[in-house]
Tab-separated table of C-alpha atoms in Angstrom:
chain	number	residue	atom	x	y	z
A	1	MET	CA	32.874	17.096	-62.682
A	2	ALA	CA	36.497	16.819	-63.666
A	3	SER	CA	36.328	13.084	-64.260
A	4	LYS	CA	33.251	13.148	-66.419
A	5	LYS	CA	34.896	14.196	-69.671
A	6	SER	CA	37.984	12.724	-71.225
A	7	LEU	CA	41.400	14.103	-70.413
A	8	VAL	CA	41.580	15.350	-73.998
A	9	VAL	CA	38.994	17.940	-73.119
A	10	GLU	CA	40.749	18.942	-69.956
A	11	TYR	CA	44.078	19.566	-71.571
A	12	LEU	CA	43.433	20.572	-75.167
A	13	LYS	CA	40.085	22.360	-75.105
A	14	TYR	CA	40.985	24.145	-71.891
A	15	GLU	CA	43.680	26.243	-73.532
A	16	GLN	CA	41.419	27.101	-76.443
A	17	MET	CA	38.640	27.963	-73.998
A	18	LEU	CA	40.874	30.347	-72.033
A	19	LYS	CA	42.069	31.989	-75.216
A	20	GLU	CA	38.517	32.664	-76.348
A	21	ILE	CA	37.395	33.809	-72.910
A	22	SER	CA	40.219	36.324	-72.703
A	23	LYS	CA	38.783	37.779	-75.954
A	24	GLY	CA	35.301	37.869	-74.419
A	25	LYS	CA	34.072	34.846	-76.397
A	26	ARG	CA	33.453	31.159	-75.880
A	27	ILE	CA	34.333	28.109	-77.918
A	28	ASP	CA	30.738	27.580	-78.996
A	29	GLY	CA	30.622	31.157	-80.318
A	30	ARG	CA	28.591	32.651	-77.471
A	31	LYS	CA	29.436	35.832	-75.603
A	32	LEU	CA	30.330	35.445	-71.929
A	33	LEU	CA	26.918	36.412	-70.620
A	34	GLU	CA	24.882	34.728	-73.345
A	35	THR	CA	22.672	31.682	-72.735
A	36	ARG	CA	22.106	28.776	-75.106
A	37	SER	CA	18.899	28.246	-77.048
A	38	LEU	CA	16.060	27.259	-74.769
A	39	SER	CA	12.906	25.366	-75.570
A	40	ILE	CA	10.180	24.632	-73.052
A	41	GLU	CA	7.452	22.151	-73.810
A	42	PRO	CA	4.806	21.810	-71.081
A	43	GLY	CA	2.374	18.889	-70.960
A	44	VAL	CA	4.546	16.141	-72.400
A	45	ILE	CA	3.378	13.514	-69.896
A	46	GLU	CA	-0.398	13.082	-69.823
A	47	LYS	CA	-0.470	10.911	-66.722
A	48	ALA	CA	1.326	13.525	-64.617
A	49	ASN	CA	-0.588	16.368	-62.959
A	50	GLY	CA	1.804	18.680	-64.732
A	51	SER	CA	4.958	18.229	-66.757
A	52	ALA	CA	7.468	19.966	-68.955
A	53	LYS	CA	10.423	19.051	-71.088
A	54	VAL	CA	13.220	21.578	-71.300
A	55	THR	CA	16.026	21.635	-73.807
A	56	LEU	CA	18.832	24.019	-72.976
A	57	GLY	CA	21.519	23.663	-75.648
A	58	ASN	CA	22.094	19.907	-75.603
A	59	THR	CA	20.930	19.446	-72.023
A	60	GLU	CA	17.564	17.787	-71.790
A	61	VAL	CA	15.377	17.476	-68.730
A	62	ILE	CA	11.799	16.372	-67.961
A	63	ALA	CA	10.019	17.420	-64.811
A	64	GLY	CA	6.801	15.686	-63.800
A	65	ILE	CA	4.386	16.776	-61.074
A	66	LYS	CA	2.299	14.394	-59.034
A	67	ILE	CA	-0.124	15.784	-56.490
A	68	GLN	CA	-1.406	13.346	-53.895
A	69	THR	CA	-2.745	13.460	-50.370
A	70	GLY	CA	-0.291	13.262	-47.520
A	71	VAL	CA	0.189	13.979	-43.834
A	72	PRO	CA	1.542	17.387	-42.833
A	73	PHE	CA	4.682	17.862	-40.716
A	74	ASP	CA	3.975	18.286	-37.010
A	75	ASP	CA	5.387	21.809	-36.944
A	76	THR	CA	3.413	22.987	-39.987
A	77	PRO	CA	-0.020	21.364	-39.584
A	78	ASP	CA	-1.739	23.830	-41.935
A	79	LYS	CA	0.742	23.557	-44.797
A	80	GLY	CA	0.896	21.214	-47.767
A	81	LEU	CA	4.120	19.537	-48.789
A	82	LEU	CA	6.547	20.354	-51.595
A	83	ILE	CA	8.968	17.527	-52.392
A	84	VAL	CA	11.597	17.870	-55.093
A	85	THR	CA	13.767	14.981	-56.225
A	86	SER	CA	16.120	14.612	-59.154
A	87	GLU	CA	17.855	11.803	-60.942
A	88	ILE	CA	20.408	11.667	-63.714
A	89	LEU	CA	19.066	8.735	-65.707
A	90	PRO	CA	21.618	6.191	-66.933
A	91	ILE	CA	20.687	7.111	-70.500
A	92	ALA	CA	21.913	10.666	-69.909
A	93	ALA	CA	25.691	10.153	-70.149
A	94	SER	CA	28.275	7.390	-70.369
A	95	TRP	CA	29.372	8.002	-66.775
A	96	ALA	CA	25.850	8.080	-65.365
A	97	GLU	CA	25.057	4.974	-63.345
A	98	PRO	CA	21.848	3.852	-61.697
A	99	GLY	CA	21.829	3.928	-57.923
A	100	PRO	CA	21.045	6.117	-54.952
A	101	PRO	CA	21.533	9.866	-55.502
A	102	ASN	CA	24.985	11.257	-54.774
A	103	ALA	CA	25.739	14.644	-53.226
A	104	GLU	CA	25.699	16.408	-56.600
A	105	VAL	CA	22.234	15.178	-57.471
A	106	ILE	CA	20.920	15.947	-53.999
A	107	GLU	CA	22.285	19.476	-54.332
A	108	LEU	CA	20.567	19.839	-57.713
A	109	ALA	CA	17.191	18.872	-56.254
A	110	ARG	CA	17.655	21.083	-53.220
A	111	VAL	CA	18.632	24.149	-55.236
A	112	VAL	CA	15.559	23.726	-57.465
A	113	ASP	CA	13.466	23.184	-54.317
A	114	ARG	CA	14.822	26.329	-52.687
A	115	GLY	CA	14.082	28.434	-55.765
A	116	VAL	CA	10.449	27.299	-55.891
A	117	ARG	CA	9.877	27.340	-52.122
A	118	GLU	CA	11.469	30.708	-51.360
A	119	SER	CA	9.800	32.453	-54.270
A	120	LYS	CA	6.417	31.630	-52.670
A	121	MET	CA	5.345	30.511	-56.130
A	122	ILE	CA	3.026	28.081	-54.366
A	123	GLU	CA	1.243	29.074	-51.193
A	124	LEU	CA	1.556	25.877	-49.146
A	125	THR	CA	-1.386	26.827	-46.906
A	126	ASP	CA	-3.581	26.569	-50.042
A	127	LEU	CA	-2.833	22.825	-50.025
A	128	CYS	CA	-4.279	22.117	-46.590
A	129	ILE	CA	-7.432	19.966	-46.568
A	130	VAL	CA	-7.887	18.996	-42.884
A	131	GLU	CA	-5.475	20.797	-40.584
A	132	GLY	CA	-3.002	18.473	-38.944
A	133	LYS	CA	-4.374	15.418	-40.767
A	134	LYS	CA	-4.591	15.669	-44.522
A	135	VAL	CA	-2.858	17.968	-46.945
A	136	LEU	CA	-1.871	17.820	-50.568
A	137	ALA	CA	1.718	16.888	-51.330
A	138	VAL	CA	3.233	18.301	-54.533
A	139	PHE	CA	5.956	16.008	-55.836
A	140	VAL	CA	8.312	17.535	-58.391
A	141	ASP	CA	10.414	14.752	-59.873
A	142	ILE	CA	13.135	15.748	-62.266
A	143	SER	CA	14.653	13.269	-64.700
A	144	VAL	CA	17.754	14.322	-66.592
A	145	LEU	CA	17.712	12.800	-70.104
A	146	ASN	CA	20.904	14.219	-71.552
A	147	VAL	CA	23.729	16.041	-69.807
A	148	ASP	CA	25.545	18.950	-71.389
A	149	GLY	CA	26.054	21.255	-68.458
A	150	ASN	CA	23.868	23.593	-66.424
A	151	LEU	CA	21.454	21.036	-65.044
A	152	PHE	CA	20.480	23.561	-62.368
A	153	ASP	CA	18.768	25.959	-64.765
A	154	ALA	CA	17.297	23.312	-67.075
A	155	ALA	CA	15.831	21.471	-64.071
A	156	SER	CA	14.542	24.692	-62.558
A	157	TYR	CA	12.811	25.844	-65.768
A	158	ALA	CA	11.242	22.406	-66.255
A	159	ALA	CA	9.982	22.307	-62.664
A	160	VAL	CA	8.526	25.817	-62.876
A	161	ALA	CA	6.867	25.282	-66.261
A	162	ALA	CA	5.404	21.982	-65.039
A	163	LEU	CA	4.036	23.648	-61.887
A	164	LEU	CA	2.509	26.485	-63.926
A	165	THR	CA	0.515	23.974	-65.971
A	166	ALA	CA	-0.294	21.599	-63.097
A	167	LYS	CA	-3.783	20.568	-62.110
A	168	MET	CA	-4.632	19.097	-58.737
A	169	PRO	CA	-7.406	16.791	-57.589
A	170	LYS	CA	-10.260	18.488	-55.758
A	171	TYR	CA	-11.205	16.948	-52.411
A	172	LYS	CA	-14.240	17.548	-50.275
A	173	ILE	CA	-14.670	16.870	-46.602
A	174	ILE	CA	-17.541	14.397	-46.124
A	175	LYS	CA	-17.513	14.256	-42.370
A	176	GLU	CA	-15.187	15.190	-39.514
A	177	GLY	CA	-11.693	14.371	-40.782
A	178	GLU	CA	-12.793	12.231	-43.719
A	179	ILE	CA	-12.276	13.336	-47.261
A	180	GLU	CA	-13.352	12.191	-50.674
A	181	ASP	CA	-11.917	12.757	-54.142
A	182	THR	CA	-14.542	14.591	-56.202
A	183	GLY	CA	-12.876	13.368	-59.412
A	184	LYS	CA	-12.523	16.957	-60.535
A	185	GLN	CA	-9.214	18.609	-61.382
A	186	ILE	CA	-8.558	22.240	-60.588
A	187	PRO	CA	-5.505	24.315	-61.543
A	188	LEU	CA	-2.717	24.618	-58.999
A	189	VAL	CA	-2.680	28.279	-57.919
A	190	THR	CA	0.719	29.875	-58.558
A	191	LYS	CA	2.005	33.373	-57.914
A	192	LEU	CA	5.481	34.657	-58.818
A	193	ILE	CA	7.649	32.808	-61.323
A	194	PRO	CA	11.143	31.985	-60.014
A	195	VAL	CA	13.903	31.885	-62.629
A	196	SER	CA	17.374	30.602	-61.888
A	197	THR	CA	20.540	31.683	-63.627
A	198	THR	CA	23.730	29.698	-63.253
A	199	MET	CA	27.163	31.057	-63.906
A	200	ALA	CA	30.610	29.515	-63.913
A	201	LEU	CA	33.889	31.120	-62.957
A	202	ILE	CA	36.589	30.245	-65.462
A	203	ASN	CA	39.975	31.930	-65.262
A	204	ASP	CA	38.487	34.888	-63.357
A	205	ALA	CA	35.738	35.447	-65.925
A	206	ILE	CA	32.025	34.832	-65.358
A	207	VAL	CA	30.219	32.837	-68.054
A	208	VAL	CA	26.475	32.260	-68.057
A	209	ASP	CA	24.850	28.881	-68.750
A	210	PRO	CA	28.016	26.757	-68.822
A	211	THR	CA	28.273	23.671	-71.050
A	212	LEU	CA	29.674	20.406	-69.726
A	213	ASP	CA	33.047	21.301	-71.264
A	214	GLU	CA	33.003	24.541	-69.334
A	215	GLU	CA	31.845	22.880	-66.132
A	216	THR	CA	34.758	20.464	-66.474
A	217	VAL	CA	37.235	23.288	-66.047
A	218	MET	CA	35.267	25.822	-63.964
A	219	GLU	CA	36.691	26.912	-60.630
A	220	ALA	CA	33.368	27.766	-59.027
A	221	ARG	CA	29.677	27.969	-59.805
A	222	PHE	CA	26.977	30.381	-58.676
A	223	THR	CA	23.230	30.024	-59.094
A	224	ILE	CA	20.869	32.893	-58.382
A	225	THR	CA	17.081	32.675	-58.517
A	226	THR	CA	15.062	35.829	-59.093
A	227	THR	CA	11.320	36.459	-58.956
A	228	THR	CA	11.031	39.937	-60.490
A	229	LYS	CA	13.462	42.367	-62.072
A	230	ASN	CA	14.486	43.565	-58.603
A	231	SER	CA	14.084	40.621	-56.243
A	232	ILE	CA	16.286	37.680	-55.454
A	233	CYS	CA	14.896	34.683	-53.622
A	234	ALA	CA	17.629	32.034	-53.607
A	235	GLY	CA	21.303	31.551	-54.246
A	236	GLN	CA	23.911	28.824	-54.132
A	237	LYS	CA	27.629	28.856	-54.635
A	238	GLY	CA	29.229	25.520	-55.469
A	239	PHE	CA	32.566	23.975	-56.384
A	240	PRO	CA	35.927	24.588	-54.750
A	241	GLY	CA	36.827	28.090	-55.844
A	242	GLY	CA	36.031	31.606	-54.751
A	243	PHE	CA	34.359	34.725	-56.115
A	244	SER	CA	35.351	38.292	-55.429
A	245	LEU	CA	32.615	40.641	-54.223
A	246	LYS	CA	32.745	42.415	-57.609
A	247	GLN	CA	32.101	39.139	-59.422
A	248	ILE	CA	29.130	38.416	-57.176
A	249	GLU	CA	27.683	41.833	-57.929
A	250	LEU	CA	28.090	41.193	-61.672
A	251	ALA	CA	26.473	37.773	-61.253
A	252	VAL	CA	23.447	39.243	-59.449
A	253	ASP	CA	22.997	41.948	-62.103
A	254	THR	CA	23.187	39.303	-64.805
A	255	ALA	CA	20.737	37.006	-63.020
A	256	LEU	CA	18.170	39.794	-62.602
A	257	LYS	CA	18.429	40.709	-66.311
A	258	ASN	CA	18.446	37.129	-67.599
A	259	GLY	CA	15.619	36.257	-65.225
A	260	GLU	CA	13.324	38.733	-66.923
A	261	SER	CA	13.916	37.398	-70.422
A	262	ILE	CA	13.587	33.731	-69.404
A	263	ARG	CA	10.452	34.525	-67.404
A	264	LYS	CA	8.872	35.847	-70.605
A	265	LYS	CA	9.805	32.645	-72.437
A	266	ILE	CA	8.358	30.436	-69.723
A	267	LYS	CA	5.108	32.466	-69.657
A	268	LYS	CA	4.798	32.280	-73.417
A	269	SER	CA	5.316	28.517	-73.578
A	270	VAL	CA	2.799	27.977	-70.768
A	271	GLU	CA	0.178	30.167	-72.468
A	272	LEU	CA	0.674	28.278	-75.728
A	273	ALA	CA	0.296	24.942	-73.956
A	274	LYS	CA	-2.858	26.051	-72.163
A	275	LYS	CA	-4.482	27.040	-75.477
A	276	LYS	CA	-3.996	23.542	-76.889
B	1	MET	CA	4.014	37.696	-37.933
B	2	SER	CA	5.863	38.303	-34.685
B	3	LYS	CA	8.028	41.362	-34.354
B	4	LEU	CA	11.749	40.726	-34.373
B	5	LEU	CA	12.817	44.323	-33.827
B	6	ASN	CA	11.727	46.846	-31.218
B	7	SER	CA	11.256	50.555	-31.865
B	8	LYS	CA	14.955	51.200	-31.267
B	9	ASN	CA	15.982	48.586	-33.843
B	10	ARG	CA	17.096	46.216	-31.105
B	11	ARG	CA	16.623	42.487	-31.707
B	12	LEU	CA	14.849	39.975	-29.437
B	13	ASP	CA	18.131	39.092	-27.725
B	14	GLY	CA	19.035	42.770	-27.342
B	15	ARG	CA	21.545	42.893	-30.218
B	16	LYS	CA	21.924	45.752	-32.651
B	17	LEU	CA	21.355	45.030	-36.334
B	18	ASP	CA	25.064	44.739	-37.091
B	19	GLU	CA	26.040	42.884	-33.942
B	20	LEU	CA	27.310	39.306	-33.754
B	21	ARG	CA	26.225	36.868	-31.089
B	22	PRO	CA	28.835	36.112	-28.392
B	23	ILE	CA	31.438	33.809	-29.893
B	24	LYS	CA	33.856	31.489	-28.148
B	25	MET	CA	36.527	29.467	-29.890
B	26	LYS	CA	38.984	26.898	-28.630
B	27	VAL	CA	41.603	25.081	-30.673
B	28	GLY	CA	42.777	21.555	-29.802
B	29	VAL	CA	39.870	19.918	-27.969
B	30	ILE	CA	39.931	16.288	-29.183
B	31	ASP	CA	42.959	14.350	-28.071
B	32	ASN	CA	42.804	11.649	-30.752
B	33	ALA	CA	42.380	13.959	-33.720
B	34	ASN	CA	45.204	15.460	-35.755
B	35	GLY	CA	43.507	18.795	-35.340
B	36	SER	CA	40.313	19.981	-33.703
B	37	ALA	CA	38.354	23.009	-32.610
B	38	TYR	CA	35.267	23.873	-30.618
B	39	ILE	CA	33.164	26.922	-31.309
B	40	GLU	CA	30.141	28.543	-29.730
B	41	PHE	CA	28.272	30.929	-31.960
B	42	GLY	CA	25.533	32.167	-29.687
B	43	ARG	CA	23.750	28.967	-28.708
B	44	ASN	CA	25.301	26.984	-31.557
B	45	LYS	CA	27.833	24.530	-30.127
B	46	VAL	CA	30.015	22.927	-32.751
B	47	MET	CA	32.930	20.524	-32.580
B	48	ALA	CA	35.189	19.928	-35.575
B	49	ALA	CA	37.988	17.395	-35.958
B	50	VAL	CA	40.434	16.600	-38.713
B	51	TYR	CA	41.982	13.207	-39.355
B	52	GLY	CA	44.726	12.827	-41.953
B	53	PRO	CA	46.251	13.262	-44.423
B	54	LYS	CA	45.847	9.473	-44.539
B	55	ASP	CA	45.294	6.595	-46.954
B	56	VAL	CA	42.413	6.895	-49.369
B	57	HIS	CA	39.532	4.450	-49.218
B	58	PRO	CA	38.071	3.403	-51.598
B	59	LYS	CA	41.298	3.529	-53.579
B	60	HIS	CA	39.749	4.670	-56.832
B	61	MET	CA	38.968	8.010	-55.194
B	62	MET	CA	42.696	8.691	-54.883
B	63	LYS	CA	44.174	11.577	-56.832
B	64	THR	CA	47.773	11.231	-57.915
B	65	GLU	CA	48.494	14.935	-57.869
B	66	SER	CA	46.623	16.151	-54.827
B	67	ALA	CA	44.792	15.242	-51.663
B	68	ILE	CA	41.046	14.712	-51.566
B	69	LEU	CA	38.940	16.458	-48.956
B	70	LYS	CA	36.155	14.480	-47.337
B	71	CYS	CA	33.863	16.532	-45.189
B	72	ARG	CA	30.889	15.477	-43.087
B	73	TYR	CA	28.502	17.956	-41.478
B	74	HIS	CA	26.320	16.128	-39.012
B	75	MET	CA	23.717	17.133	-36.455
B	76	THR	CA	23.444	15.120	-33.246
B	77	PRO	CA	19.880	13.890	-32.508
B	78	PHE	CA	19.691	16.158	-29.470
B	79	SER	CA	20.880	19.312	-31.274
B	80	THR	CA	17.445	20.509	-32.410
B	81	GLY	CA	14.011	21.239	-30.936
B	82	ARG	CA	12.512	17.905	-31.970
B	83	ARG	CA	14.811	14.906	-32.021
B	84	LYS	CA	16.707	14.748	-35.274
B	85	ASN	CA	16.949	11.376	-36.946
B	86	PRO	CA	20.684	10.532	-36.709
B	87	ALA	CA	20.835	9.194	-40.303
B	88	PRO	CA	22.274	11.763	-42.723
B	89	SER	CA	19.542	13.861	-44.306
B	90	ARG	CA	19.580	15.469	-47.756
B	91	ARG	CA	20.145	18.808	-46.070
B	92	GLU	CA	23.262	17.511	-44.307
B	93	THR	CA	24.569	15.934	-47.523
B	94	GLU	CA	24.267	19.283	-49.268
B	95	ILE	CA	25.857	21.247	-46.423
B	96	SER	CA	28.725	18.725	-46.242
B	97	LYS	CA	29.378	19.373	-49.902
B	98	ILE	CA	29.341	23.170	-49.715
B	99	ILE	CA	31.456	23.242	-46.537
B	100	SER	CA	34.009	21.038	-48.236
B	101	GLU	CA	34.035	23.368	-51.238
B	102	ALA	CA	34.421	26.400	-48.949
B	103	LEU	CA	37.439	24.880	-47.173
B	104	GLU	CA	39.283	23.377	-50.149
B	105	PRO	CA	40.508	26.597	-51.816
B	106	ALA	CA	42.302	27.488	-48.543
B	107	ILE	CA	44.233	24.216	-48.413
B	108	VAL	CA	47.370	23.513	-50.442
B	109	MET	CA	45.917	20.247	-51.712
B	110	THR	CA	48.877	19.488	-54.005
B	111	ASP	CA	51.159	19.191	-50.971
B	112	TYR	CA	49.436	15.913	-50.026
B	113	PRO	CA	49.104	13.764	-53.159
B	114	ARG	CA	47.464	10.289	-52.848
B	115	THR	CA	45.941	11.098	-49.443
B	116	ALA	CA	42.554	11.918	-47.961
B	117	ILE	CA	41.933	14.641	-45.415
B	118	HIS	CA	38.834	13.961	-43.320
B	119	VAL	CA	36.956	16.821	-41.760
B	120	TYR	CA	34.137	16.032	-39.330
B	121	VAL	CA	31.792	18.795	-38.235
B	122	GLU	CA	29.476	17.758	-35.401
B	123	ILE	CA	26.654	20.116	-34.447
B	124	LEU	CA	26.071	19.504	-30.752
B	125	GLN	CA	23.447	22.220	-30.526
B	126	SER	CA	22.042	24.269	-33.372
B	127	ASP	CA	20.490	27.708	-33.233
B	128	GLY	CA	20.600	29.196	-36.707
B	129	GLY	CA	23.843	29.721	-38.626
B	130	SER	CA	25.303	26.304	-37.803
B	131	ARG	CA	26.872	25.911	-41.240
B	132	CYS	CA	28.851	29.158	-40.797
B	133	ALA	CA	29.903	28.120	-37.313
B	134	GLY	CA	30.761	24.676	-38.721
B	135	VAL	CA	32.941	25.938	-41.543
B	136	THR	CA	34.724	28.309	-39.131
B	137	ALA	CA	35.457	25.481	-36.680
B	138	ALA	CA	36.538	23.141	-39.477
B	139	SER	CA	39.036	25.690	-40.768
B	140	LEU	CA	40.537	26.056	-37.281
B	141	ALA	CA	40.783	22.278	-36.978
B	142	LEU	CA	42.604	22.079	-40.311
B	143	ALA	CA	45.076	24.721	-39.168
B	144	ASP	CA	45.475	22.909	-35.870
B	145	ALA	CA	46.259	19.701	-37.779
B	146	GLY	CA	49.229	21.526	-39.281
B	147	ILE	CA	47.945	21.227	-42.824
B	148	ASN	CA	49.501	23.713	-45.254
B	149	MET	CA	47.027	26.483	-45.887
B	150	ARG	CA	46.865	29.662	-47.922
B	151	ASP	CA	44.285	31.272	-45.674
B	152	LEU	CA	41.632	30.469	-43.107
B	153	THR	CA	37.956	30.115	-44.016
B	154	SER	CA	35.761	32.372	-41.924
B	155	GLY	CA	31.990	32.097	-41.914
B	156	CYS	CA	29.180	34.389	-40.899
B	157	ALA	CA	25.665	34.983	-42.171
B	158	ALA	CA	23.677	38.133	-42.826
B	159	GLY	CA	19.972	38.302	-43.406
B	160	LYS	CA	16.841	40.386	-43.318
B	161	ILE	CA	14.437	40.700	-40.392
B	162	ASP	CA	11.376	42.926	-40.290
B	163	GLY	CA	12.512	44.423	-43.569
B	164	LYS	CA	15.982	45.408	-42.330
B	165	VAL	CA	19.360	43.873	-43.139
B	166	ALA	CA	20.917	42.279	-40.048
B	167	LEU	CA	24.028	40.323	-39.159
B	168	ASP	CA	24.178	36.735	-37.884
B	169	LEU	CA	20.552	35.566	-37.570
B	170	ASP	CA	19.638	33.130	-34.820
B	171	GLU	CA	17.074	30.358	-35.316
B	172	VAL	CA	13.990	32.466	-34.520
B	173	GLU	CA	15.177	35.245	-36.796
B	174	ASP	CA	15.949	32.739	-39.537
B	175	MET	CA	12.514	31.120	-39.271
B	176	GLU	CA	10.455	34.279	-38.828
B	177	GLY	CA	12.665	36.655	-40.787
B	178	ASP	CA	12.577	37.552	-44.462
B	179	ALA	CA	15.874	36.221	-45.792
B	180	ASP	CA	19.166	34.559	-44.859
B	181	LEU	CA	22.553	34.784	-46.574
B	182	PRO	CA	25.150	32.403	-45.110
B	183	MET	CA	28.628	33.198	-46.336
B	184	ALA	CA	32.249	32.211	-45.836
B	185	ILE	CA	35.299	33.991	-47.136
B	186	LEU	CA	39.052	33.590	-47.422
B	187	PRO	CA	39.850	36.885	-45.707
B	188	ASN	CA	43.369	37.427	-47.096
B	189	LEU	CA	42.711	36.173	-50.619
B	190	GLU	CA	39.438	38.149	-50.633
B	191	LYS	CA	37.401	35.300	-52.088
B	192	VAL	CA	33.888	34.223	-51.222
B	193	THR	CA	33.929	30.425	-51.019
B	194	LEU	CA	30.534	29.716	-49.456
B	195	LEU	CA	27.406	31.579	-50.377
B	196	GLN	CA	23.803	30.551	-50.144
B	197	LEU	CA	20.679	32.592	-50.092
B	198	ASP	CA	17.042	32.045	-49.308
B	199	GLY	CA	14.245	34.463	-48.761
B	200	ASP	CA	13.475	37.746	-50.415
B	201	PHE	CA	16.087	40.419	-51.099
B	202	SER	CA	15.918	43.404	-53.413
B	203	HIS	CA	19.074	44.144	-55.381
B	204	LYS	CA	20.062	46.915	-52.949
B	205	GLU	CA	19.369	44.813	-49.864
B	206	PHE	CA	21.394	41.955	-51.318
B	207	ILE	CA	24.473	44.160	-51.833
B	208	GLU	CA	24.014	45.585	-48.298
B	209	ALA	CA	23.755	42.096	-46.801
B	210	LEU	CA	26.750	40.883	-48.780
B	211	LYS	CA	28.887	43.698	-47.360
B	212	LEU	CA	27.584	43.205	-43.851
B	213	ALA	CA	28.251	39.446	-43.995
B	214	LYS	CA	31.807	40.195	-45.142
B	215	LYS	CA	32.299	42.478	-42.125
B	216	GLY	CA	31.030	39.699	-39.870
B	217	CYS	CA	33.379	37.178	-41.491
B	218	LEU	CA	36.329	39.515	-40.882
B	219	LYS	CA	35.423	39.775	-37.180
B	220	VAL	CA	35.178	35.998	-36.992
B	221	TYR	CA	38.589	35.806	-38.702
B	222	GLU	CA	40.134	37.969	-35.946
B	223	MET	CA	38.705	35.619	-33.339
B	224	GLN	CA	40.043	32.596	-35.223
B	225	ARG	CA	43.519	34.098	-35.220
B	226	ASN	CA	43.268	34.806	-31.518
B	227	ALA	CA	42.126	31.245	-30.815
B	228	LEU	CA	45.106	29.829	-32.738
B	229	ASN	CA	47.439	32.235	-30.984
B	230	ASP	CA	46.025	31.181	-27.618
B	231	LYS	CA	46.921	27.578	-28.266
B	232	TYR	CA	50.292	28.033	-29.927
B	233	PHE	CA	51.709	31.205	-28.328
B	234	GLY	CA	49.989	31.310	-24.951
B	235	ASN	CA	47.810	34.384	-24.548
B	236	GLU	CA	49.897	36.551	-26.822
B	237	LYS	CA	47.527	38.413	-29.150
B	238	ALA	CA	48.135	38.659	-32.875
């Protein structure tokens, strides 16, 4: 994202950033492995089947769920569909422009998708109505409202919180292959809660939850999604730069630990929203 | 779930858990390209070609202090079980990006300011692990093009099948197995430049898979060196 911030940041803040990092601190006062403040607000969009707004530092993201009927893929006739898309809205930053998604945005959606899919949070066979003909399709659409780094985690938390609060239409089969909407809404059944943790490599140090300033100068990025305190379900390295094996081990330890604390926060916010 | 391992821990194709599929590499296979390589990784058949350094289009993409690397990973319509739509998919867009990012740290980009280096990876047949085969072939093609490099990029995946960590999963093992960890490293600089993960690993299994994948990458690296030696120094081994 080198071109997304002014050169002033690249050349002046960079030195300050390195100085702080060598002392084990960051320019916003955080420790290397500390995340920013996180707020999760499920149910912000009434017309969606599920939704959540996530604020991570100054990064803001809304995820909305729509659940509709669809046709299954030929090779998985008994499985529903999970479709994740993302968009950085033009309101989100001065450099953001409307238009078809670029590679970065596609990667964002696919990393969120992989976290949800591989965690088996949703059992896709639960979404089958008539095998080979009609299934439910779960659309997770992520809109980025304000960019200040670490879109991966913000988008992932929003998607997960939205799924946890999602309701889906109940269909019944009226005769061979024909279905009817009963008008009732039932909760989407979910199992494990995937939590992603993104880290940036800056001057050979690993920092968790990078800001846009930090992403501007990072050499590489690593996102790890965990489902419990001892299981990892997805990972993605990005950006031209390399990690040593030691750094990867540190990153995995960090992701497992951070995953547990964020999972608690997500659960709490979802419980609160369900009480309302 | 079908069984991927027999009682002696042998895999469906007879391999041991830590065994690679048969690999063939050939450097210099496309006459028109500045550099090229062909690789077979089991039943994966991959052709990579490099064009450039050459002029940058569109011009605003140009960097005054270094080259830009443009990489395309593409699957031919006949490379998969069902015909693959030839238009680039989201999956291919993502893999193009991560392959590019895995190759770039090995290239001395600042030696070629104001230019673009184009890397094309064509998957002629895929059978699980095509991104690792692709990045390996692309790195050979870059070396063959005579581009200044700090290291090669060598790719190999590890994964988990029937609860056991295994090297270099094929398509069936990837689909039916528990987890996959594609990786690429710069063997001399000891950096991991491509790493993805999907499936279910415990902490211990992850570390085991990471180490196994590294071993696989180092074996691939030896073969890459041999392939380059074959072209440039006859059959003399490194």
